[in-house]
XYZ file of C-alpha atoms in Angstrom:
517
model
C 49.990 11.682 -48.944
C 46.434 11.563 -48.880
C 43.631 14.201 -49.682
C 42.873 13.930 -45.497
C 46.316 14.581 -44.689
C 48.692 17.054 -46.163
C 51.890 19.046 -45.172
C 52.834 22.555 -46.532
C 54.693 23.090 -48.982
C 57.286 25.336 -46.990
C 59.397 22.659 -46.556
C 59.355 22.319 -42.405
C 56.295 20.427 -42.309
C 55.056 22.746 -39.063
C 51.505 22.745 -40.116
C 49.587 19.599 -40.829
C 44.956 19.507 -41.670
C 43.550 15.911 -40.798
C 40.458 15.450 -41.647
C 38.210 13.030 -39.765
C 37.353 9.548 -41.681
C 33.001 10.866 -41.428
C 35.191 14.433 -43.197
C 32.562 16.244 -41.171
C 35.864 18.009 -38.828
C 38.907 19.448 -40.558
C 41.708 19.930 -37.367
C 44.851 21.963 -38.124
C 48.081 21.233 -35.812
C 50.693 23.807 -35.775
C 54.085 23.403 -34.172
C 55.263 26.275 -31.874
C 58.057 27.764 -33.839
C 55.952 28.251 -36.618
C 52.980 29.779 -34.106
C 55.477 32.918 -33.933
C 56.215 34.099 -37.290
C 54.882 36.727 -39.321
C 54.322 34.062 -42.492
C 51.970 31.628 -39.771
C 48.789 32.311 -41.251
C 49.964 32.212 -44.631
C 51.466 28.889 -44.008
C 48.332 27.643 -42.151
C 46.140 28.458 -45.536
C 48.764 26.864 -47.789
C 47.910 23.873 -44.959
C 44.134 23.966 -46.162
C 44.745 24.199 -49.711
C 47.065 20.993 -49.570
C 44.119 19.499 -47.770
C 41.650 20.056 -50.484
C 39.927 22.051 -48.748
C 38.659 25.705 -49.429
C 40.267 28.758 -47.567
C 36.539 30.567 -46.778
C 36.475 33.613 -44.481
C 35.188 31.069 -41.347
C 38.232 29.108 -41.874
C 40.719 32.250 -42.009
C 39.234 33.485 -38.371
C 39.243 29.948 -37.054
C 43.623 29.589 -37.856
C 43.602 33.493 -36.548
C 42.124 33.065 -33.187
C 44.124 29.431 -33.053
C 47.416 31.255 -33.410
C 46.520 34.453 -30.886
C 45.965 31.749 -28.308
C 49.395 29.887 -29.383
C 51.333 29.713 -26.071
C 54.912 29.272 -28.221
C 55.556 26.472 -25.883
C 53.635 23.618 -27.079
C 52.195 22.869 -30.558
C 48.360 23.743 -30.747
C 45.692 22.053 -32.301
C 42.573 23.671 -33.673
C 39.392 22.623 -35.234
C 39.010 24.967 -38.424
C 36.265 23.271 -40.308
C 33.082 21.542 -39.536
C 30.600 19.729 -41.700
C 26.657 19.090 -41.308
C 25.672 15.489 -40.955
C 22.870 14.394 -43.011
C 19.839 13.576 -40.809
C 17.349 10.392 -41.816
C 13.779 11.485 -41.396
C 12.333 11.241 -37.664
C 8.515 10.458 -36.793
C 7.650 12.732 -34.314
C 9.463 12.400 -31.145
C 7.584 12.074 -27.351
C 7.915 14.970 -25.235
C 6.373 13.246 -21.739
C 4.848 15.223 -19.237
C 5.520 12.260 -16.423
C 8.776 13.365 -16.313
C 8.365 16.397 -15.322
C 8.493 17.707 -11.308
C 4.819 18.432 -11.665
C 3.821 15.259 -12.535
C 6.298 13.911 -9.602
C 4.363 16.269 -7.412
C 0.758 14.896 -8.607
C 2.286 11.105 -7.890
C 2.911 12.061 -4.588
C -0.437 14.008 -3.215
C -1.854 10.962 -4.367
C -0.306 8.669 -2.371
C -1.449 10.602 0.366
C -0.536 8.701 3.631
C 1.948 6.942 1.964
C 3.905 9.650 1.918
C 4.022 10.204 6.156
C 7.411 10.199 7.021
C 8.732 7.230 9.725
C 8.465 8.958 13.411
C 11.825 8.590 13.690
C 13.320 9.950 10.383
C 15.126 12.916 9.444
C 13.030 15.486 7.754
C 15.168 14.876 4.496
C 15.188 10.798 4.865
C 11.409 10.638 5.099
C 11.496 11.891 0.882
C 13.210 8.706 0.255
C 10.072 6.599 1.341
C 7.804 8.413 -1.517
C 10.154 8.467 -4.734
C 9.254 5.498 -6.613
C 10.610 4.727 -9.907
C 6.904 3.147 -10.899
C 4.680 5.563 -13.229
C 1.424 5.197 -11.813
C -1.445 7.003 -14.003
C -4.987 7.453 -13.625
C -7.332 7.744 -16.566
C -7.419 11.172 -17.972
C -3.616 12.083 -17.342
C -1.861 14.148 -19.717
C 0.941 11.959 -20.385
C 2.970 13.813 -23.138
C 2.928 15.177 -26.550
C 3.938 14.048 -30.075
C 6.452 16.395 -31.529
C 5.794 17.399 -35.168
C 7.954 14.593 -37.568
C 11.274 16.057 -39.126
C 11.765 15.464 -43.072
C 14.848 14.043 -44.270
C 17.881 16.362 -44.612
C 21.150 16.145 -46.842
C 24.638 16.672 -44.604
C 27.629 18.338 -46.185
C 31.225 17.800 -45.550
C 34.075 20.125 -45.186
C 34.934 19.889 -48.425
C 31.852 21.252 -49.541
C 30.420 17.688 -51.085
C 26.859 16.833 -50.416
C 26.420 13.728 -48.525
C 22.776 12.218 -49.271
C 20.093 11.647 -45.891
C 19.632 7.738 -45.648
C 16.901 6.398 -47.244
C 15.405 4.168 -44.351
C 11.936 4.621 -43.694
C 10.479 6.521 -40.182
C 9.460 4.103 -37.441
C 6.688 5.909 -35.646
C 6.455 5.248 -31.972
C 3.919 3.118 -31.081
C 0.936 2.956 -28.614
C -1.637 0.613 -27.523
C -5.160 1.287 -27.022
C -4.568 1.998 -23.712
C -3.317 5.546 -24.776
C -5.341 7.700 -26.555
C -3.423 9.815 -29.419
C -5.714 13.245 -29.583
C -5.205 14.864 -32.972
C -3.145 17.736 -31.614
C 0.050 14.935 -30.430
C -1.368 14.816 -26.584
C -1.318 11.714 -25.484
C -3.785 10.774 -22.439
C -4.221 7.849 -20.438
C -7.409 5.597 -21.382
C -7.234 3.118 -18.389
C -5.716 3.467 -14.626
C -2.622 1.115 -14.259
C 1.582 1.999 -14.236
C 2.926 3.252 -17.737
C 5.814 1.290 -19.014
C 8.251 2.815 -21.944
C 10.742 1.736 -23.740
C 12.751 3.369 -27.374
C 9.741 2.163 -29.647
C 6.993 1.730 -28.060
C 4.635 2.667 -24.618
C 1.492 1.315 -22.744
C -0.339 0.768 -19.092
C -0.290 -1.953 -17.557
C -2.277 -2.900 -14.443
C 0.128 -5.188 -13.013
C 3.581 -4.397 -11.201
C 6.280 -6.715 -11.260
C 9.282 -5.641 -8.905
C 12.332 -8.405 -9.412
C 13.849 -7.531 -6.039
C 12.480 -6.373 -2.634
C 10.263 -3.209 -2.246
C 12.850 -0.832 -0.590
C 14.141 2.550 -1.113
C 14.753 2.218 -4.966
C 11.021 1.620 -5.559
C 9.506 3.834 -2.647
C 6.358 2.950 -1.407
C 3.971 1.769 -3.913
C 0.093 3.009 -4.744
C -1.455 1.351 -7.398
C -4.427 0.575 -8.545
C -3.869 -2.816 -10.349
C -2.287 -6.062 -8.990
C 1.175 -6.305 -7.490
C 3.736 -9.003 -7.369
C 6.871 -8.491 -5.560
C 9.815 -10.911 -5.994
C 11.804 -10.752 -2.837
C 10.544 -8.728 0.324
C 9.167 -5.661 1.646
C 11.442 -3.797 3.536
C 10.755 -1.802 7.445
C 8.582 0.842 7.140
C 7.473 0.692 3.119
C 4.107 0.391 2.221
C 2.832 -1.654 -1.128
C -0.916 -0.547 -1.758
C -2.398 -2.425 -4.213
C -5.890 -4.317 -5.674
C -3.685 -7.430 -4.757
C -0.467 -8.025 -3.341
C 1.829 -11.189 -3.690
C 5.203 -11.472 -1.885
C 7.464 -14.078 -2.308
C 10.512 -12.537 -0.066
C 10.126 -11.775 3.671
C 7.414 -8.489 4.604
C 9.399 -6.774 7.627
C 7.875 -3.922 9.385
C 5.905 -2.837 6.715
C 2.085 -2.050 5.805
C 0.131 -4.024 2.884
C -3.434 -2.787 1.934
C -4.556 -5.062 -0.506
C -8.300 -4.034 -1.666
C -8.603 -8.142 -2.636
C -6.121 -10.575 -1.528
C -2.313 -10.960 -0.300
C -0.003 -13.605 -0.408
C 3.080 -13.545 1.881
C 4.739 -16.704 0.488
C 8.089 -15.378 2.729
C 6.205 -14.647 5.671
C 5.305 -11.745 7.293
C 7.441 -10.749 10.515
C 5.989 -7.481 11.351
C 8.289 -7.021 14.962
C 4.487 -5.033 16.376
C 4.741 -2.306 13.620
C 3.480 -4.641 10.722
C -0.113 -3.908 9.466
C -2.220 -5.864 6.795
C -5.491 -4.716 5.879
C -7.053 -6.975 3.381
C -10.333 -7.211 1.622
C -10.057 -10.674 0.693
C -7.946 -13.731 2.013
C -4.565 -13.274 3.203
C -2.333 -16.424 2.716
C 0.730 -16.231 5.142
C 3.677 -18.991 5.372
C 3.625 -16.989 9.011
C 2.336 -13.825 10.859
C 4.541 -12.604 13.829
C 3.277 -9.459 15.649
C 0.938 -8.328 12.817
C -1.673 -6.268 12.910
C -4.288 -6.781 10.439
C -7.819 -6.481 9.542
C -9.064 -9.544 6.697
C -12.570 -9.112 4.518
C -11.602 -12.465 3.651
C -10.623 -15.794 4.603
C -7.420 -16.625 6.702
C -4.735 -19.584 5.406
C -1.710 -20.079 7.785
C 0.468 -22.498 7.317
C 2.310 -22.605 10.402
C 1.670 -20.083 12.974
C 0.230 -17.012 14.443
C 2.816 -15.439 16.952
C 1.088 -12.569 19.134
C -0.960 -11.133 16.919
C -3.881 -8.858 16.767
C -6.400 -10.171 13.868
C -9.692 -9.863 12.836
C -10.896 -12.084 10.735
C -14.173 -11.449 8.201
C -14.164 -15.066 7.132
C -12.911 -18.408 7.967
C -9.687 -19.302 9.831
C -7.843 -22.349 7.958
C -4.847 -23.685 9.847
C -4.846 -26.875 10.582
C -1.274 -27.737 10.759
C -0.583 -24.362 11.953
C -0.950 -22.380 15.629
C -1.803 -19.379 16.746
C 0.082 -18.886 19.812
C -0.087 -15.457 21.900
C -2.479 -12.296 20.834
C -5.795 -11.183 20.158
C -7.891 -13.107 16.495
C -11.325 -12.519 16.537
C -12.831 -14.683 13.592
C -16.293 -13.829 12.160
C -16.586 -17.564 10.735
C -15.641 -21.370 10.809
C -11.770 -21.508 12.257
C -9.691 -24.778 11.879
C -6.339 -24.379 13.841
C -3.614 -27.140 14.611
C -2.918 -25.788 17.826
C -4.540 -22.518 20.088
C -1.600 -21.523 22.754
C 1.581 -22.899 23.846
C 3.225 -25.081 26.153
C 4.796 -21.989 27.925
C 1.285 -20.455 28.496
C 1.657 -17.463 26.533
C -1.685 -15.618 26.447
C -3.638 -16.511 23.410
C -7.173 -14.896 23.088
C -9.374 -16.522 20.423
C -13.575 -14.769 20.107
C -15.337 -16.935 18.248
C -19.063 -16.211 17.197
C -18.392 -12.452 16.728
C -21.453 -10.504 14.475
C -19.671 -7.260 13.426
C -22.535 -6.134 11.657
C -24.814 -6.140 14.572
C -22.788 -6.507 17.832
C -21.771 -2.728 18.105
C -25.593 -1.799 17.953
C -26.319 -4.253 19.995
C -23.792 -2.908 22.639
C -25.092 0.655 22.349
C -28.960 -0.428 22.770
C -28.345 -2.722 25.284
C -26.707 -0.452 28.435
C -29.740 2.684 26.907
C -32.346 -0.026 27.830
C -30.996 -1.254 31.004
C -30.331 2.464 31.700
C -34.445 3.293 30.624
C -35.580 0.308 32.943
C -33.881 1.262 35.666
C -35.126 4.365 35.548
C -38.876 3.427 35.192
C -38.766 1.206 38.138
C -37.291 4.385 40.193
C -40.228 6.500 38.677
C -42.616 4.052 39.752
C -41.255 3.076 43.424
C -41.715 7.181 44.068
C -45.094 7.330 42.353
C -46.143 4.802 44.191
C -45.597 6.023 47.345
C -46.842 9.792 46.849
C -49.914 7.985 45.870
C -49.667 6.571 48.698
C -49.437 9.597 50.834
C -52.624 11.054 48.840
C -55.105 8.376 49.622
C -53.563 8.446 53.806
C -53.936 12.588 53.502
C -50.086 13.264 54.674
C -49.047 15.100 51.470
C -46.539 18.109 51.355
C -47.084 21.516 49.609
C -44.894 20.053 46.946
C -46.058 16.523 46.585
C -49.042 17.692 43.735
C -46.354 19.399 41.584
C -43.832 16.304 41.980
C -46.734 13.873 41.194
C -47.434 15.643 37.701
C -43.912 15.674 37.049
C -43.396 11.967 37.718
C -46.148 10.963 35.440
C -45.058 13.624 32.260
C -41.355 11.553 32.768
C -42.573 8.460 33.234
C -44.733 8.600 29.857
C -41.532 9.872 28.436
C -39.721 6.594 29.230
C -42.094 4.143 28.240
C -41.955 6.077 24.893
C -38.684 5.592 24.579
C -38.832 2.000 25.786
C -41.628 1.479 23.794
C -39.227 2.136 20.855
C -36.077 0.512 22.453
C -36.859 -2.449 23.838
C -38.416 -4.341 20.319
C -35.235 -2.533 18.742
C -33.352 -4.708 20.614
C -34.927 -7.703 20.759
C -34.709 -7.307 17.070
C -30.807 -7.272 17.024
C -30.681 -10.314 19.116
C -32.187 -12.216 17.191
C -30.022 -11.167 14.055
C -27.247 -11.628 16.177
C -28.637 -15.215 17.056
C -29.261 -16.083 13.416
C -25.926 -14.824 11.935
C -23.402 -15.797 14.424
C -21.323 -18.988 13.248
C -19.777 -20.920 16.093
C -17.958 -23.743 14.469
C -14.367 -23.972 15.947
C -12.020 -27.074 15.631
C -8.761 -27.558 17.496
C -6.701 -30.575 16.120
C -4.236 -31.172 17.863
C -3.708 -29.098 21.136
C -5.494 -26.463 23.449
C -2.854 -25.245 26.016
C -3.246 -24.056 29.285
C -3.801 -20.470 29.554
C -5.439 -19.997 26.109
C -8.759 -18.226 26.362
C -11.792 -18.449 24.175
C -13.983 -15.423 24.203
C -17.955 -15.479 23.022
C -21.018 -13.780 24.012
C -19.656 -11.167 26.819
C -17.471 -14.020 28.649
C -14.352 -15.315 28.740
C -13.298 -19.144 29.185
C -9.798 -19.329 30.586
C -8.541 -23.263 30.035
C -6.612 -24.416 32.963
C -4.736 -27.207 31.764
C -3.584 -28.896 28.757
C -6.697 -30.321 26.251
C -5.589 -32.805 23.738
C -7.783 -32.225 20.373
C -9.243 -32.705 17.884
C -11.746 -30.856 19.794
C -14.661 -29.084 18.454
C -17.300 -26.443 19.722
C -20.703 -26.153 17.872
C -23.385 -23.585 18.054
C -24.855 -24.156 21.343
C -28.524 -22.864 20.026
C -30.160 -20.563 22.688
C -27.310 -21.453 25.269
C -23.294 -21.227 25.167
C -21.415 -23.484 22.602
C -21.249 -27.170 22.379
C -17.757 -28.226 23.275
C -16.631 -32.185 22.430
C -12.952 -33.112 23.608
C -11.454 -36.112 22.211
C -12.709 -39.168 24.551
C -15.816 -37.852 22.671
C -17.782 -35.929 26.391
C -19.846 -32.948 25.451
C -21.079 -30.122 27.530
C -21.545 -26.431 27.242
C -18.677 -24.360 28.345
C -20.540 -22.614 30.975
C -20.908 -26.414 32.226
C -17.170 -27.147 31.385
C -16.231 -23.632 33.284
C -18.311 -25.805 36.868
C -16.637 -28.983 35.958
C -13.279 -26.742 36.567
C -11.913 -27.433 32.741
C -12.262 -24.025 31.968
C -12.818 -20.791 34.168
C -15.237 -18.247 33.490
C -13.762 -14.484 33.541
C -16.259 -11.324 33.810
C -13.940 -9.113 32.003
C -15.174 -9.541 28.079
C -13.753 -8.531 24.499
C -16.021 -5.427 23.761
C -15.908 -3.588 27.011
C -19.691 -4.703 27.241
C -20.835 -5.435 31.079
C -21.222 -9.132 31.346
C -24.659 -10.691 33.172
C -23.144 -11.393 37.258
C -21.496 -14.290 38.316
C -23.792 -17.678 38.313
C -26.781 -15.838 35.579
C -27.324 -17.418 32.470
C -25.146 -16.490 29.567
C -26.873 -14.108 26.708
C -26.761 -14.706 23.673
């Protein structure tokens, strides 16, 4: 018998120590008919001894307690002796404050409307939408705190031996320059980005990588950096990001992307899909999307009712854009504009967002101030008229006075208005870009909007057809047998119809006037 494992020396064998293999737990057993007896205890020490080990006061109150719980039933099984494992030295451990509720708390007031709960949602469900399992910091976050380092320590076993700490050297846990270590252990973040850990080592990155679709184990995601998204984005998520690339289906969802997005998978946003983009969006497809681009617009194949505006250029010339509302700002190459079913497709071309809305607030004040004049001066005249004949009223003098103090008061104000808008007209004039090609096909039914009119086509026009800036006077259209003509000609010739309801709610000039500008 081993110095682990020994019986007493009563000759039954009803009390047996084992010692663990580490010898850091000493367990006695004790079969019930010895549990009973007045000689237990005694029996139970002689157990020890045999063991090797020491009986010490601890281990006499240990067997004690054991055999007052003894049942008499079954045998019982008590640990009577524990050792202290030696412990290597430790650098100092990471206490992190971003995993605390407070710092969960921060995550999500920053977020802000990303943490609006779907309209339809249970008041518990809508939570789901903010957790996120990425640690996004911002410069200046407390992140944690290095713990003091622990020196080595020595164990000792149950039989009272020393047992020596390892030798091995501390690894400290390491940080990149992108946390700063104060001298006090707090560690801060020196850069915005999402803060990656693992057992040995931390940092920020400014780049998100999510292997499988954004959904309710990522939450929506705010971040600062760029964003790259494996599969899709599920309904009702929102990914804001610097930019944004999606190689999986976007669903229902919202993308803000400060520069560009990709949506490899397509984006089929079922009228609840939003993308608001700074720079170019690149879309396999867009199907009832809403979306607002800084940038450039690449479609590969098509545009399915849609409401777009579009800073830049449109470039789609294999694709379509077939039902909806795109207003481009710049050049726009499409395959096709419509469909063979005549679904209503609205395309504004030669749109100047910086100056059109001031244009459309100065231009109904002046109209407004002309009129006016023209009424002050019909009635002046004819009091004036009444003076030199000598039929005047009581009243006339006063009226007369007031006529001319308002009158003055206009042509002030028109004095001002009307050069203000002349101004914007021609900045309107010199920044729009009308430079539109259709390749392929321009159904019946589409409409092209520009300069306060719409041009309704009434039948089927076979590209590659083209429409140029048309200088003072509406676009240049060319077809392909190569005839050219304004579209306000076109609209006579009965290719195109001219409608007086317009884009921006401005009043359009009456039927038969010459286009503005």
């Amino acid at each position: 018998m081993t110095q682990a494992e020994r019986q007493t020396g009563n000759g039954t064998g009803l009390a047996r120590v084992r010692v663990s293999p580490d010898k850091l737990e000493a367990t006695m057993r004790v079969q019930p008919e010895l549990a009973g007896r007045p000689d237990a205890a005694a029996a139970c020490g002689q157990a020890v001894v045999q063991a090797g080990l020491a009986v010490t006061p601890d281990i006499e109150a240990r067997i004690a307690s054991a055999l007052a719980d003894a049942s008499g039933d079954e045998a019982l099984e008590a640990v009577i002796a524990e050792g202290q494992a030696a412990a290597a030295a430790k650098a100092g451990e990471v206490e992190w404050a971003v995993d605390t509720p407070e710092f969960e708390a921060l995550q999500r007031s920053r977020r802000g409307d990303l943490a609006e709960m779907p309209e339809d949602a249970e008041p518990d469900e809508g939570s789901h939408y903010e957790r996120t399992r990425f640690l996004v910091v911002v410069a200046g976050d407390v992140l944690g705190r290095v713990l003091p380092p622990k020196a080595a320590q020595d164990g000792r076993d149950v039989f009272g031996e020393v047992i020596p700490a390892p030798e091995e050297e501390p690894s400290d846990f390491q940080f990149d320059d992108t946390i700063q270590r104060k001298g006090d252990g707090e560690l801060v973040a020196a850069i915005d980005g999402c803060l990656t850990r693992d057992k040995t080592s931390a940092g920020i990155r400014q780049q998100i990588e999510v292997d499988g679709p954004v959904d309710f184990s990522t939450g929506n995601i705010d971040f600062q950096g760029d964003v790259t998204i494996r599969e899709g984005v599920r309904d009702r998520f929102t990914v804001r990001a610097r930019s944004i690339e999606v190689f999986g289906l976007i669903e229902a969802a919202t993308l803000i992307a400060s520069q560009d997005l990709r949506a490899a998978g397509g984006f089929a946003g079922r009228e609840l899909g939003v993308a608001r983009v700074g720079g170019t969006l690149d879309a396999k497809y867009l199907d009832k999307v809403t979306g607002e681009i800084g940038g450039d617009l690449a479609i590969a194949r098509e545009a399915i009712n849609c409401n777009l505006t579009v800073g830049g250029a449109i470039d789609a010339p294999q694709g379509a854009i077939i039902g909806g509302r795109v207003e481009v700002i710049g050049p726009c190459k499409v395959g096709q504009l419509g469909s063979g079913g005549g679904a209503p497709t609205l395309l504004s071309i030669g749109a100047v967002p910086e100056f059109d809305p001031v244009r459309r607030k100065l231009r109904p004040m002046v109209e407004t101030l002309r009129s006016r004049r023209n009424a002050l001066e019909n009635e002046q005249a004819e009091l004036e008229e009444r003076v030199n004949r000598g039929t005047t009223t009581p009243t006339d003098g006063s009226r007369l006075v007031t006529l001319k103090h308002e009158r003055k008061s206009v042509d002030r104000m028109l004095a001002k208005g009307e050069p203000a808008l002349e101004k914007v007209d021609r900045l309107v004039s010199a920044n729009r870009v009308v430079d539109l090609t259709i390749e392929r096909r321009l159904h019946a039914e589409a409409v092209l909007c520009y300069g306060g009119y719409r041009y309704r086509v009434l039948d089927l026009m076979k590209g590659p057809i083209t429409a140029r800036d048309g200088g003072d006077g509406p676009p240049i259209l060319a077809n392909a047998r190569g005839e050219l003509g304004d579209l306000d000609a076109l609209c006579r010739q009965g290719a195109l119809e001219r409608s007086d309801d317009t884009m921006d709610d401005v009043a359009p000039p009456q039927a038969g006037a010459a286009m503005a500008a």
